[in-house]
Coordinates of C-alpha atoms in Angstrom, one line a residue:
Chain A
M12 CA -24.4 92.5 -33.1
I13 CA -27.2 94.3 -31.7
R14 CA -30.4 96.1 -32.3
R15 CA -34.1 95.7 -31.8
L16 CA -37.5 96.4 -32.4
A17 CA -39.6 99.0 -33.3
I18 CA -41.6 99.8 -35.9
L19 CA -41.7 102.9 -37.4
S20 CA -44.1 104.2 -39.5
L21 CA -41.8 105.4 -42.1
A22 CA -43.2 107.9 -44.1
V23 CA -40.1 107.6 -45.9
G24 CA -38.5 109.6 -48.6
L25 CA -36.6 112.3 -46.9
I26 CA -37.3 112.3 -43.3
L27 CA -39.3 114.9 -41.7
T28 CA -40.1 112.7 -38.8
A29 CA -39.4 109.2 -39.3
G30 CA -39.8 107.0 -36.2
A31 CA -37.0 105.3 -34.5
R32 CA -36.6 103.9 -31.0
R33 CA -35.1 105.2 -27.9
A34 CA -31.4 104.8 -28.4
P35 CA -29.2 105.2 -25.4
A36 CA -25.8 103.7 -25.5
Y37 CA -26.6 100.1 -24.7
W38 CA -25.8 97.5 -27.2
Y39 CA -27.6 94.2 -27.9
D40 CA -27.0 91.4 -30.3
G41 CA -30.5 91.0 -31.7
P42 CA -32.2 87.9 -30.5
I43 CA -34.4 88.0 -27.4
W44 CA -36.2 85.6 -25.2
P45 CA -39.7 84.7 -26.4
S46 CA -40.6 83.4 -22.9
N47 CA -39.2 83.5 -19.4
P48 CA -35.6 82.4 -19.1
V49 CA -35.4 79.8 -16.3
M50 CA -32.0 79.7 -14.8
S51 CA -30.8 76.6 -13.1
L52 CA -28.6 77.8 -10.2
Q53 CA -25.8 75.4 -9.5
F54 CA -23.4 77.4 -7.4
G55 CA -23.6 75.2 -4.4
A56 CA -22.9 76.1 -0.8
I57 CA -20.3 78.5 0.4
S58 CA -17.2 76.7 1.6
N59 CA -16.8 76.4 5.3
G60 CA -20.4 77.7 5.8
V61 CA -19.2 81.3 6.1
T62 CA -21.4 84.3 5.5
L63 CA -20.6 86.7 2.6
T64 CA -20.0 90.3 3.3
D65 CA -23.5 91.3 2.2
G66 CA -25.0 88.8 4.5
S67 CA -25.7 86.1 1.9
T68 CA -25.4 82.6 3.2
T69 CA -25.5 80.9 -0.2
W70 CA -24.2 81.8 -3.6
G71 CA -27.7 81.5 -4.9
Q72 CA -28.9 84.5 -2.8
P73 CA -26.8 87.2 -4.6
A74 CA -27.5 85.4 -7.9
E75 CA -31.3 85.6 -7.3
A76 CA -30.9 89.2 -6.1
A77 CA -29.2 90.1 -9.4
M78 CA -32.0 88.5 -11.4
A79 CA -34.6 90.3 -9.3
I80 CA -33.0 93.6 -10.1
W81 CA -33.2 92.9 -13.8
N82 CA -36.8 91.7 -13.4
Q83 CA -37.9 95.0 -12.1
Y84 CA -37.4 96.5 -15.5
M85 CA -38.8 93.8 -17.7
D86 CA -42.5 93.2 -18.3
R87 CA -42.8 90.6 -21.1
V88 CA -40.4 88.1 -19.7
Q89 CA -39.0 87.5 -16.2
F90 CA -36.1 85.5 -14.9
R91 CA -37.2 82.4 -13.1
V92 CA -35.0 80.3 -11.0
I93 CA -34.5 76.7 -10.1
R94 CA -32.6 76.7 -6.8
D95 CA -29.9 74.2 -6.1
S96 CA -30.4 72.5 -9.4
T97 CA -28.8 69.2 -10.0
A98 CA -29.3 69.3 -13.8
S99 CA -26.3 68.2 -15.9
T100 CA -24.4 71.1 -17.3
G101 CA -23.8 71.5 -21.0
L102 CA -24.5 73.8 -23.9
G103 CA -27.2 72.7 -26.2
N104 CA -29.0 70.6 -23.5
G105 CA -31.9 73.0 -23.2
V106 CA -31.1 73.9 -19.6
N107 CA -29.9 77.4 -18.7
N108 CA -27.1 76.4 -16.4
A109 CA -25.4 78.8 -14.0
F110 CA -22.4 77.3 -12.3
W111 CA -18.8 77.5 -11.2
S112 CA -16.3 76.2 -13.8
S113 CA -12.6 75.8 -14.3
S114 CA -13.0 76.1 -18.1
I115 CA -15.4 77.4 -20.7
Y116 CA -16.6 74.0 -21.9
G117 CA -13.1 72.8 -22.3
R118 CA -11.5 76.0 -23.4
S119 CA -9.3 78.0 -21.1
W120 CA -10.4 81.2 -19.3
E121 CA -8.8 84.5 -20.5
S122 CA -8.9 87.4 -18.0
Y123 CA -12.6 87.6 -17.2
A124 CA -14.3 86.4 -14.1
G125 CA -17.4 85.1 -15.9
Y126 CA -18.6 84.2 -19.3
A127 CA -22.1 83.9 -20.7
L128 CA -22.8 81.7 -23.7
W129 CA -26.1 82.1 -25.4
L130 CA -27.6 80.3 -28.3
S131 CA -30.0 81.8 -30.7
S132 CA -32.1 80.7 -33.6
G133 CA -33.5 83.4 -35.8
R134 CA -34.6 86.2 -33.5
S135 CA -35.0 84.0 -30.4
I136 CA -32.6 83.1 -27.7
T137 CA -33.0 79.4 -27.0
E138 CA -30.5 78.7 -24.3
A139 CA -28.0 80.6 -22.1
D140 CA -25.4 79.4 -19.7
V141 CA -23.4 81.4 -17.2
L142 CA -20.0 80.1 -16.1
M143 CA -18.2 81.8 -13.3
N144 CA -14.5 81.2 -12.8
E145 CA -14.0 79.0 -9.8
Q146 CA -10.3 79.8 -9.7
L147 CA -10.8 83.3 -8.3
S148 CA -11.5 84.6 -4.9
W149 CA -15.1 85.6 -4.6
N150 CA -17.4 87.5 -2.1
S151 CA -20.5 89.5 -2.4
Y152 CA -20.4 93.1 -1.4
R153 CA -21.5 96.6 -2.5
G154 CA -19.5 99.6 -3.3
N155 CA -16.2 99.9 -5.2
A156 CA -14.5 96.8 -6.5
R157 CA -11.9 95.5 -4.2
S158 CA -8.5 94.3 -5.3
G159 CA -8.2 90.6 -5.4
V160 CA -11.8 89.8 -4.3
V161 CA -14.4 89.7 -7.0
D162 CA -17.9 90.8 -6.2
F163 CA -20.2 87.9 -7.2
R164 CA -23.4 89.9 -7.4
R165 CA -22.3 92.5 -9.9
L166 CA -20.5 90.0 -12.0
V167 CA -23.4 87.6 -12.2
M168 CA -25.7 90.6 -12.8
H169 CA -23.4 91.4 -15.8
E170 CA -23.6 87.9 -17.1
F171 CA -27.4 87.8 -16.7
G172 CA -27.4 90.9 -18.8
H173 CA -25.8 88.8 -21.6
V174 CA -28.4 86.2 -21.0
I175 CA -31.2 88.6 -21.9
G176 CA -29.3 89.5 -25.1
L177 CA -27.2 92.5 -24.1
N178 CA -23.6 93.1 -25.0
H179 CA -20.9 95.6 -23.9
P180 CA -21.6 99.2 -24.9
N181 CA -18.0 100.2 -24.4
D182 CA -16.9 97.6 -27.0
H183 CA -19.1 99.2 -29.6
G184 CA -18.1 102.8 -29.5
Q185 CA -20.4 103.8 -26.7
N186 CA -19.2 105.6 -23.6
V187 CA -21.6 105.3 -20.7
A188 CA -21.6 104.1 -17.1
A189 CA -23.1 100.6 -17.2
V190 CA -22.8 97.3 -15.4
M191 CA -22.8 95.9 -18.9
N192 CA -19.5 97.5 -19.8
S193 CA -16.9 94.8 -20.4
S194 CA -15.6 95.4 -17.0
P195 CA -18.2 96.7 -14.5
G196 CA -15.5 98.1 -12.3
N197 CA -17.0 100.2 -9.5
T198 CA -20.5 100.0 -10.9
D199 CA -22.3 97.5 -8.5
T200 CA -25.8 97.7 -9.8
L201 CA -27.8 98.6 -12.9
T202 CA -27.4 102.1 -14.3
A203 CA -29.9 104.1 -16.2
D204 CA -28.4 102.8 -19.4
D205 CA -28.7 99.1 -18.4
I206 CA -32.3 99.8 -17.3
S207 CA -33.1 101.5 -20.6
A208 CA -31.8 98.4 -22.4
A209 CA -33.9 96.0 -20.4
Q210 CA -37.0 98.1 -20.8
F211 CA -36.4 98.5 -24.5
L212 CA -36.1 94.8 -25.1
Y213 CA -38.7 93.5 -22.7
S214 CA -41.1 96.1 -21.5
V215 CA -44.5 96.7 -23.0
G216 CA -43.9 100.4 -22.9
G217 CA -40.5 99.9 -24.4
S218 CA -41.8 99.8 -27.9
G219 CA -42.9 103.4 -28.1
S220 CA -41.3 105.1 -31.0
V221 CA -39.2 108.3 -30.9
S222 CA -39.0 110.5 -33.8
F223 CA -35.9 111.7 -35.6
P224 CA -35.7 115.4 -35.6
A225 CA -37.3 117.5 -38.3
R226 CA -35.0 118.2 -41.2
N227 CA -34.7 121.9 -40.6
E228 CA -33.5 121.3 -37.0
S229 CA -30.9 118.8 -38.2
L230 CA -29.7 121.2 -40.8
D231 CA -29.5 124.0 -38.2
F232 CA -27.3 121.7 -36.1
R233 CA -25.1 121.0 -39.1
T234 CA -24.8 124.8 -39.8
Q235 CA -23.8 125.4 -36.2
L236 CA -21.3 122.6 -36.3
E237 CA -19.7 124.2 -39.2
T238 CA -19.4 127.5 -37.3
K239 CA -18.1 125.7 -34.3
Y240 CA -15.3 124.1 -36.2
R241 CA -14.4 127.2 -38.2
D242 CA -14.6 129.8 -35.5
G243 CA -14.3 127.9 -32.3
L244 CA -11.8 125.2 -33.1
K245 CA -10.1 127.2 -35.9
R246 CA -10.1 124.3 -38.2
G247 CA -9.1 124.9 -41.8
N248 CA -11.3 124.0 -44.7
S249 CA -11.1 120.8 -46.6
T250 CA -12.6 119.9 -49.9
T251 CA -16.0 118.1 -50.0
Y252 CA -18.5 117.4 -52.7
V253 CA -21.4 117.0 -50.4
D254 CA -23.2 120.1 -49.4
S255 CA -24.4 120.6 -45.9
E256 CA -28.0 119.7 -46.6
G257 CA -27.1 116.5 -48.5
D258 CA -24.7 115.7 -45.7
I259 CA -27.3 115.9 -42.9
V260 CA -30.2 114.5 -44.8
W261 CA -28.4 111.4 -46.1
L262 CA -26.5 110.7 -42.9
S263 CA -29.8 110.9 -41.0
E264 CA -31.3 108.5 -43.4
Y265 CA -28.4 106.2 -43.0
F266 CA -28.7 106.2 -39.2
R267 CA -32.5 105.8 -39.4
Y268 CA -32.0 102.6 -41.4
R269 CA -29.3 101.4 -39.1
V270 CA -31.2 101.9 -35.9
N271 CA -34.0 99.9 -37.5
A272 CA -32.1 96.7 -38.0
C273 CA -30.5 97.4 -41.4
S274 CA -26.9 96.3 -41.8
H275 CA -24.3 98.8 -43.1
A276 CA -24.7 97.5 -46.7
Q277 CA -28.5 97.5 -46.5
A278 CA -28.6 101.0 -45.2
Q279 CA -26.1 102.3 -47.8
T280 CA -28.0 100.6 -50.6
R281 CA -31.2 102.1 -49.5
V282 CA -29.9 105.6 -49.1
F283 CA -28.2 105.5 -52.5
A284 CA -31.4 104.3 -54.1
Q285 CA -33.1 107.3 -52.6
I286 CA -30.5 109.6 -53.9
D287 CA -30.8 108.0 -57.4
N288 CA -34.6 108.2 -57.1
T289 CA -34.8 104.5 -58.0
G290 CA -36.7 103.3 -55.0
T291 CA -38.0 104.0 -51.5
F292 CA -37.6 101.3 -48.9
G293 CA -38.9 100.5 -45.5
V294 CA -36.6 99.7 -42.7
C295 CA -35.1 96.2 -42.4
G296 CA -36.5 94.9 -39.2
V297 CA -39.6 95.0 -37.3
V298 CA -38.6 93.3 -34.2
S299 CA -40.9 92.6 -31.4
A300 CA -39.5 94.7 -28.8
G301 CA -36.2 96.0 -28.5
A302 CA -33.5 98.4 -28.4
V303 CA -31.8 100.6 -30.9
A304 CA -28.2 101.2 -31.2
F305 CA -26.2 103.5 -33.4
P306 CA -23.6 101.8 -35.7
P307 CA -20.0 101.7 -34.8
R308 CA -18.0 104.7 -35.9
N309 CA -16.1 103.0 -38.7
E310 CA -19.2 101.9 -40.5
S311 CA -20.7 105.4 -40.3
L312 CA -17.4 106.8 -41.6
E313 CA -17.4 104.3 -44.4
F314 CA -20.8 105.5 -45.4
R315 CA -19.7 109.1 -45.3
I316 CA -16.7 108.3 -47.5
A317 CA -19.0 106.5 -50.0
L318 CA -21.4 109.4 -49.9
E319 CA -18.5 111.7 -50.9
A320 CA -17.7 109.5 -53.8
K321 CA -21.3 109.3 -54.8
Y322 CA -21.6 113.1 -55.0
R323 CA -18.3 113.5 -56.8
D324 CA -18.4 110.6 -59.3
D325 CA -22.1 109.9 -59.9
L326 CA -23.8 113.2 -59.2
R327 CA -20.9 115.2 -60.6
R328 CA -21.2 117.8 -57.9
G329 CA -18.6 120.5 -57.8
A330 CA -16.1 120.8 -55.0
G331 CA -17.0 122.8 -52.0
Q332 CA -15.3 123.6 -48.7
S333 CA -16.0 122.6 -45.1
A334 CA -14.2 123.1 -41.9
V335 CA -15.7 119.9 -40.5
D336 CA -13.7 116.9 -41.5
N337 CA -15.5 113.6 -42.3
E338 CA -14.8 112.0 -38.9
G339 CA -16.1 115.0 -37.0
D340 CA -19.1 115.2 -39.3
V341 CA -20.0 111.6 -38.6
V342 CA -19.3 111.5 -34.9
W343 CA -21.1 114.7 -34.0
I344 CA -24.2 114.2 -36.2
Q345 CA -24.5 110.8 -34.7
E346 CA -24.2 112.2 -31.2
Y347 CA -26.8 115.0 -32.0
L348 CA -29.2 112.3 -33.3
R349 CA -28.6 110.1 -30.3
Y350 CA -29.5 113.0 -27.9
R351 CA -32.6 113.8 -30.0
V352 CA -34.0 110.3 -30.0
N353 CA -33.4 110.2 -26.3
S354 CA -35.8 113.0 -25.5
C355 CA -33.5 116.0 -25.8
G356 CA -34.8 119.1 -27.6
H357 CA -32.9 120.7 -30.4
A358 CA -31.1 123.4 -28.4
V359 CA -30.3 121.0 -25.5
A360 CA -28.9 118.4 -27.9
I361 CA -26.7 121.0 -29.5
D362 CA -25.4 122.2 -26.1
K363 CA -24.6 118.7 -25.2
V364 CA -22.7 117.9 -28.4
F365 CA -20.8 121.2 -28.1
A366 CA -19.9 120.3 -24.5
Q367 CA -18.4 117.1 -25.8
I368 CA -16.5 118.9 -28.5
D369 CA -15.2 121.2 -25.8
G370 CA -13.8 118.2 -23.9
R371 CA -16.4 118.0 -21.2
G372 CA -17.1 114.3 -21.9
V373 CA -20.3 112.5 -22.9
Q374 CA -23.4 114.2 -21.5
P375 CA -26.3 112.4 -20.0
V376 CA -29.3 111.9 -22.3
C377 CA -32.6 113.5 -21.4
G378 CA -35.1 110.6 -21.3
Chain B
M3 CA -0.8 97.4 17.3
R4 CA -3.3 99.3 15.3
V5 CA -1.8 97.9 12.1
T6 CA -2.1 94.4 13.5
V7 CA -5.7 94.9 14.4
A8 CA -6.4 96.3 11.0
L9 CA -4.7 93.3 9.4
A10 CA -6.7 90.9 11.5
A11 CA -9.9 92.7 10.6
L12 CA -9.0 92.5 7.0
L13 CA -8.3 88.8 7.3
V14 CA -11.7 88.2 8.9
L15 CA -13.2 90.2 6.1
M16 CA -11.4 88.0 3.6
L17 CA -12.4 84.7 5.1
P18 CA -15.7 84.4 3.3
T19 CA -13.9 85.2 0.1
A20 CA -12.1 81.9 -0.1
P21 CA -14.7 79.4 -1.0
F22 CA -12.2 77.9 -3.3
A23 CA -8.5 77.2 -3.3
Q24 CA -6.6 80.3 -4.2
Q25 CA -5.1 80.2 -7.6
P26 CA -2.8 82.7 -9.3
A27 CA -5.0 85.7 -9.9
L28 CA -6.1 86.5 -13.3
D29 CA -6.3 90.1 -14.3
L30 CA -9.9 91.1 -14.2
G31 CA -9.5 94.7 -15.0
T32 CA -8.3 96.2 -18.2
L33 CA -4.8 95.4 -19.3
T34 CA -2.2 98.1 -20.1
F35 CA -0.2 98.3 -23.3
D36 CA 2.8 96.8 -21.5
Q37 CA 0.8 94.0 -20.0
L38 CA -0.7 93.1 -23.3
T39 CA 2.7 93.2 -25.0
D40 CA 4.4 91.2 -22.3
R41 CA 1.8 88.5 -22.2
A42 CA 1.4 88.0 -25.9
A43 CA 3.0 85.0 -27.4
T44 CA 2.7 86.5 -30.9
I45 CA 1.8 90.0 -32.1
V46 CA 0.8 90.5 -35.7
V47 CA -0.6 93.1 -38.0
S48 CA -3.1 91.1 -40.1
T49 CA -6.2 91.2 -42.2
V50 CA -9.0 88.6 -42.0
T51 CA -9.3 86.8 -45.3
S52 CA -11.9 84.2 -44.4
R53 CA -13.8 82.6 -41.6
R54 CA -15.6 79.3 -41.3
A55 CA -17.8 78.1 -38.4
E56 CA -17.7 74.5 -37.3
W57 CA -19.5 72.4 -34.7
E58 CA -17.3 71.1 -31.9
N59 CA -18.3 68.6 -29.3
Y60 CA -17.2 68.8 -25.7
G61 CA -18.7 66.3 -23.4
A62 CA -22.4 66.8 -23.6
S63 CA -22.0 70.2 -25.1
R64 CA -22.1 71.2 -28.8
L65 CA -20.2 74.4 -29.4
V66 CA -19.7 76.6 -32.5
V67 CA -16.1 77.5 -33.2
T68 CA -15.1 79.9 -35.9
K69 CA -11.8 79.4 -37.7
V70 CA -10.6 82.8 -38.7
T71 CA -7.9 83.0 -41.4
L72 CA -5.5 85.9 -41.1
A73 CA -3.1 87.3 -43.8
V74 CA -0.1 88.4 -41.7
E75 CA 1.5 91.6 -42.9
Q76 CA 4.0 92.0 -40.0
T77 CA 5.0 89.9 -37.0
L78 CA 6.0 92.2 -34.1
K79 CA 6.6 89.5 -31.5
G80 CA 7.2 85.8 -31.7
S81 CA 6.8 84.1 -35.1
A82 CA 3.9 83.6 -37.3
P83 CA 3.4 82.2 -40.8
R84 CA 2.1 84.4 -43.6
T85 CA -1.3 82.8 -43.2
L86 CA -2.5 82.1 -39.7
V87 CA -5.7 80.4 -38.6
V88 CA -7.0 81.1 -35.1
D89 CA -10.0 79.6 -33.3
V90 CA -12.6 81.8 -31.8
L91 CA -15.4 80.4 -29.7
G92 CA -18.8 81.3 -31.1
G93 CA -20.2 81.9 -34.5
T94 CA -23.1 81.1 -36.8
I95 CA -24.0 77.9 -38.6
G96 CA -27.2 78.1 -40.5
D97 CA -29.6 80.0 -38.3
Q98 CA -27.9 78.8 -35.1
T99 CA -25.6 81.3 -33.5
L100 CA -23.5 80.9 -30.4
H101 CA -22.8 84.2 -28.7
V102 CA -20.0 84.3 -26.2
S103 CA -19.4 87.3 -24.0
H104 CA -16.0 88.9 -24.0
V105 CA -14.9 87.0 -27.1
P106 CA -14.4 89.2 -30.2
T107 CA -16.0 88.5 -33.6
F108 CA -14.2 88.9 -36.8
K109 CA -15.4 89.7 -40.3
V110 CA -13.6 89.4 -43.6
G111 CA -11.6 92.5 -44.3
D112 CA -10.9 93.4 -40.7
R113 CA -7.4 94.8 -40.3
D114 CA -6.0 94.7 -36.8
V115 CA -3.0 94.6 -34.6
L116 CA -3.6 91.4 -32.7
F117 CA -1.9 90.4 -29.4
L118 CA -2.3 86.6 -29.6
N119 CA -2.1 84.5 -26.5
G120 CA -0.8 81.4 -28.2
A121 CA -3.2 79.2 -26.2
L122 CA -4.1 76.1 -28.1
H123 CA -7.6 75.7 -26.8
A124 CA -8.8 79.0 -25.4
A125 CA -12.2 80.7 -25.8
S126 CA -10.4 83.6 -27.5
P127 CA -7.0 83.7 -29.2
I128 CA -6.5 87.3 -28.0
V129 CA -4.7 88.3 -24.8
G130 CA -7.3 89.6 -22.4
S131 CA -10.0 87.8 -24.3
D132 CA -10.9 90.8 -26.4
Q133 CA -8.6 93.5 -25.1
G134 CA -5.6 92.8 -27.2
R135 CA -7.3 93.7 -30.5
F136 CA -6.8 97.1 -32.1
R137 CA -8.4 98.2 -35.3
V138 CA -6.4 99.7 -38.2
M139 CA -8.1 102.2 -40.4
N140 CA -6.9 104.6 -43.0
E141 CA -7.5 108.3 -42.3
V142 CA -9.5 109.8 -45.1
A143 CA -7.6 112.9 -45.7
S144 CA -4.0 111.5 -45.8
G145 CA -4.6 107.8 -46.3
T146 CA -2.4 107.2 -43.2
A147 CA -3.1 104.0 -41.4
R148 CA -4.1 104.8 -37.9
M149 CA -5.1 102.9 -34.7
L150 CA -8.5 102.7 -33.1
D151 CA -9.7 100.8 -30.1
A152 CA -12.3 98.1 -30.1
G153 CA -15.0 100.7 -29.9
F154 CA -13.5 102.5 -33.0
A155 CA -12.4 105.5 -30.9
P156 CA -9.1 106.9 -32.1
L157 CA -6.3 105.5 -30.0
V158 CA -4.2 108.6 -29.2
S159 CA -1.5 106.8 -27.3
P160 CA -0.7 103.3 -26.0
A161 CA -0.8 105.0 -22.6
A162 CA -4.6 105.2 -23.0
I163 CA -4.9 101.5 -23.2
G164 CA -6.4 100.0 -20.1
T165 CA -7.4 103.4 -18.7
S166 CA -10.8 104.5 -17.4
A167 CA -14.0 105.1 -19.1
E168 CA -13.4 108.8 -18.5
S169 CA -10.3 108.7 -20.6
R170 CA -12.3 106.9 -23.3
N171 CA -14.9 109.6 -23.2
N172 CA -12.2 112.2 -23.8
A173 CA -11.1 110.1 -26.8
L174 CA -14.4 110.6 -28.3
V175 CA -13.7 114.2 -29.0
R176 CA -10.6 113.3 -30.8
S177 CA -10.5 113.2 -34.6
M178 CA -9.0 110.4 -36.5
A179 CA -6.0 112.5 -37.3
D180 CA -5.2 112.5 -33.6
A181 CA -4.9 108.7 -33.5
I182 CA -1.4 107.2 -33.4
S183 CA -0.3 105.9 -36.7
L184 CA 0.1 102.2 -37.3
S185 CA 3.8 102.7 -38.0
D186 CA 4.3 104.5 -34.7
F187 CA 2.3 101.9 -32.9
V188 CA 4.3 99.2 -34.4
T189 CA 7.5 100.9 -33.4
L190 CA 6.3 101.2 -29.8
V191 CA 5.4 97.5 -29.7
R192 CA 8.8 96.5 -31.1
D193 CA 10.5 98.7 -28.5
R194 CA 8.6 97.1 -25.7
V195 CA 9.4 93.6 -27.1
R196 CA 13.1 94.5 -27.2
L197 CA 13.0 95.7 -23.7
L198 CA 11.4 92.5 -22.6
E199 CA 14.0 90.4 -24.4
R200 CA 16.8 92.3 -22.7
R201 CA 15.2 91.7 -19.3
Q202 CA 15.1 88.0 -20.0

């Protein structure tokens, strides 16, 4: 569910520098707003007229503050608000309702404090509702999450992120600090990754392309990865029919298609056609503005396994040896490319990947 | 005295947090393996064989609900027929798609261990909305079925379920071979279920 825009001038064939888009860890479903989303705020007054911890005197204030924070990073659309709306609530009514609810349109809550439901037609979001669980104890405060008291602003900020088309990076194989993670936890405002997502989808400047690295650099990375596994991790060899160059070239092509709106099947078909020299394809989507996300690990791995079979059964290549197993191959090449399309140079990207391999966690991107 | 003052201060702080009647708290954080197991009405190992999206009317709302058909391989808790159909809020009909945050999507061929909540009319059939879903994939080298989390990171141990993003980061450096096998995961679930039954 997720990707966006960008047009790359694909000079195609084997990539020397095919364009792609900035691809941090954020994740998006695809459709975006063609015009300003107007939210009808219907949270009502605070019971007993008390003041929330952050000084808000209405629930609408933190909700508007959350929208204002998103608006700072979007050019082409802006959240607009109807305060104290009395519109009827419902999905499919053309109104973007934001309100307290005891159910999700008749279906029971399960664990989360808020849900966003958004309708799309083609590539456009047409309506989005935000429902906050009225059964919980709420306040509005900054800082770490407090036990038993849910911070309204960060949660509604999260739900408004869904409204603009974002999804949870951590549910899609990404590891990053983000208010858009499925549980924002102690993150009380937008992080660099959330901001990148908003800019990518909705900023004029968000459509600038970023090049995939030149082939020689990718191949150099793959060579160093082999050494790292063999000498650093002391991994034994396993049999492979795909040589290092084929490995990096075709995986890079696969990822290039994927980050440009191709499905797994579309990307694999295109890469195999290139291998068979039966066709050269453009990317699958030219979206109006948007983000790029790398595919989930299982799909990348499926492609790598299929590539192995392609080399063995169709191309009749002989067996070779590699210390890098398929999973490591897919994961680390993907990470290397992610750093590269996020403004890291070749050497820096390698350092960051190797830091991850050494157990030092995901490194920040450079852009 | 100091404790009393602190408690009073805490109460004052809490006052604005009660705009609504207090209800039994839902778990808003991530659920642990034990919590998922204990809360599940049914736990199955299954593969998605089909899905069908339908319109559903609720008051003035028109929702899309996807009926997901599962071929059940094993039932680890509760009882389940060999073919099970679960409702998931959201889905696509024609070019209309209803996206719902925190609700998982299924595609044909997905093989999972599912912790089902047994609710008749929930947004998600999964415990924790999307947390009680674990992917099953075969390791390339050995063909062993192994467990991955929702983000397809290898699940090294059930102890990692419900842990911090930092732990998840560390999981990224794991290889598929480090992931717990499906058979071991099943054993751990069954052990937990037996423990729960003894307590009851």
